[in-house]
Amino acid sequence: MEDAILEVEDLHVTYHVYGKDPVKALRGLDFEIKPGDILGLVGESGSGKTTLARSIMGLVPAPGRIERGRILFDGEDLTAKSREAMQSIRGRDLTMVVPNPRAELNPLVPVGRQVANVARVHLGLSKAQANRAALEMLQAVKISDPERRFHTYPHELSGGMAQRVVIAMALVCSPKFIISDDATSGLDVTVQAQVLELLNRLVSEKRTAMLYITRDLGVTAHFCNRLAIVYDGQIVETANTAELIEYPMHPYTLMLMAAFSQNPRLRSMWTKAGSRIASEAGRQACPFAPRCVRAEPRCYQDSVALRELRPGHLVRCHIPVTR
Ligand SMILES: Nc1ncnc2c1ncn2[C@@H]1O[C@H](COP(=O)(O)OP(=O)(O)O)[C@@H](O)[C@H]1O
Ligand SMILES: [Mg+2]
């Protein structure tokens, strides 16, 4: 078995907002990603996805704090690294693509030079070498007429083209690991499909590992080889994509699938009107219980661990759906 490039162990992150109860955004996350893996992390807004991405990048904003756990990247714990060490890792070995590409780009600098600058800073290339690398990268992300586009400014590009430039910047140093945090959700559906296909090809060619974060379970089915469903800062179900799509066992996963199916009968079967937020005591048991159509008293009282219920298929539920 190949070693994981990224291992997250028992990660706890809390935001300590002054005068308020602390927000426990991540409450014991465990997963690993191997080279060539694309892990889809799926969960609704507020489930802690961006907090995870920022934790890996070493960019948890104040008043957030990593309380517990380790993030092993290539065998080294990132949570123990200095700010300077993280700065040199970020952008070279570890990169992130976020939505709203124009905000990522400097409006005053031609896009080709922005890609070249990343290569100069992180790989120490000469100007000519960096320009060549940038041009190759613009070609790789399928920007038409790259010689000319090299000199254009971000505002002259469409949203889809700007996203490609951001991807070029993320990949120009051949990172070992890339995080996409909701990066394609702002694009038109067809453009999104093109960008995903491109990312897929680039990461599989270079065996880059990728964490693909999204609220959209539908996209992940084609794009990711493994899935992790996250609810309230914990993984509730994880398996290979085909396995998870065929044998979903957590009621939350079934609720997400039903919502995606657009079938009203299926939707009402898995959705219950209920409080979205469990009490802090309830969160120690199953935080999904207040919204779960299958919940029993024990779901509000007893905590439950991720358990392997089928080979490679882990579920955190007292009453998993089995057939
Ligand atoms: N800077 C912050 N200050 C305080 N609370 C935050 C901050 N960022 C996120 N949170 C809280 O942490 C939880 C997880 O947020 P986030 O990681 O952004 O989730 P997602 O990306 O899945 O929408 C939410 O309850 C959110 O309100
Ligand atoms: Mg987010």
Coordinates of N, CA and C and ligand atoms in Angstrom, one line a residue, residues 15 17 23-25 43-52 54 61-64 181 213, ligand 1:
Y15 N -13.4 28.2 17.3 CA -13.4 29.7 17.2 C -13.8 30.2 18.5
V17 N -14.9 33.2 20.0 CA -15.4 34.6 19.8 C -15.6 35.2 21.1
V23 N -17.2 28.3 19.2 CA -17.8 27.5 18.1 C -16.8 26.4 17.8
K24 N -17.3 25.1 18.0 CA -16.4 24.0 17.7 C -16.6 23.6 16.2
A25 N -15.8 24.1 15.4 CA -16.1 24.0 13.9 C -15.6 22.6 13.5
G43 N -20.5 18.5 2.4 CA -21.3 18.8 3.5 C -21.9 20.2 3.3
E44 N -23.0 20.5 4.1 CA -23.7 21.7 3.9 C -22.9 22.9 4.5
S45 N -23.4 24.1 4.2 CA -22.7 25.3 4.7 C -22.6 25.3 6.2
G46 N -21.5 25.6 6.7 CA -21.3 25.7 8.2 C -20.8 24.4 8.8
S47 N -20.6 23.4 8.0 CA -20.2 22.1 8.5 C -18.7 22.0 8.8
G48 N -17.9 23.0 8.4 CA -16.5 23.1 8.8 C -15.5 22.8 7.7
K49 N -16.0 22.8 6.4 CA -15.2 22.5 5.3 C -14.1 23.5 5.1
T50 N -14.4 24.8 5.1 CA -13.4 25.8 4.9 C -12.4 25.9 6.1
T51 N -12.9 25.6 7.3 CA -12.0 25.6 8.4 C -11.0 24.5 8.2
L52 N -11.4 23.3 7.7 CA -10.5 22.2 7.4 C -9.4 22.7 6.4
R54 N -8.4 25.6 5.6 CA -7.5 26.6 6.2 C -6.6 26.0 7.2
P61 N -8.0 31.6 10.6 CA -8.0 33.0 11.0 C -8.4 33.1 12.5
A62 N -7.8 34.1 13.2 CA -8.2 34.4 14.6 C -9.7 34.7 14.5
P63 N -10.5 34.4 15.5 CA -10.1 33.7 16.8 C -10.1 32.2 16.8
G64 N -9.8 31.6 15.6 CA -9.8 30.2 15.5 C -8.5 29.6 16.0
D181 N -11.6 24.6 -2.7 CA -12.7 24.8 -1.7 C -13.8 25.6 -2.5
I213 N -13.6 20.1 -2.1 CA -14.6 20.4 -1.1 C -15.8 21.0 -1.9
Ligands
LIG1 N1 -13.7 33.5 11.5 C1 -14.6 32.9 12.2 N2 -15.0 33.3 13.4 C2 -16.0 32.7 14.1 N3 -16.6 31.6 13.6 C3 -16.3 31.1 12.4 C4 -15.3 31.7 11.6 N4 -15.2 31.0 10.5 C5 -16.1 30.0 10.6 N5 -16.7 30.0 11.7 C6 -17.8 29.1 12.2 O1 -17.3 27.8 12.1 C7 -18.2 26.9 11.5 C8 -17.7 26.2 10.3 O2 -17.6 27.2 9.3 P1 -16.9 26.9 7.9 O3 -15.6 26.2 8.1 O4 -16.8 28.2 7.1 O5 -17.9 25.9 7.2 P2 -18.2 25.6 5.6 O6 -17.0 26.0 4.8 O7 -18.5 24.1 5.6 O8 -19.4 26.4 5.3 C9 -19.5 27.7 11.3 O9 -20.3 27.6 12.5 C10 -19.0 29.1 11.2 O10 -19.9 30.0 11.7

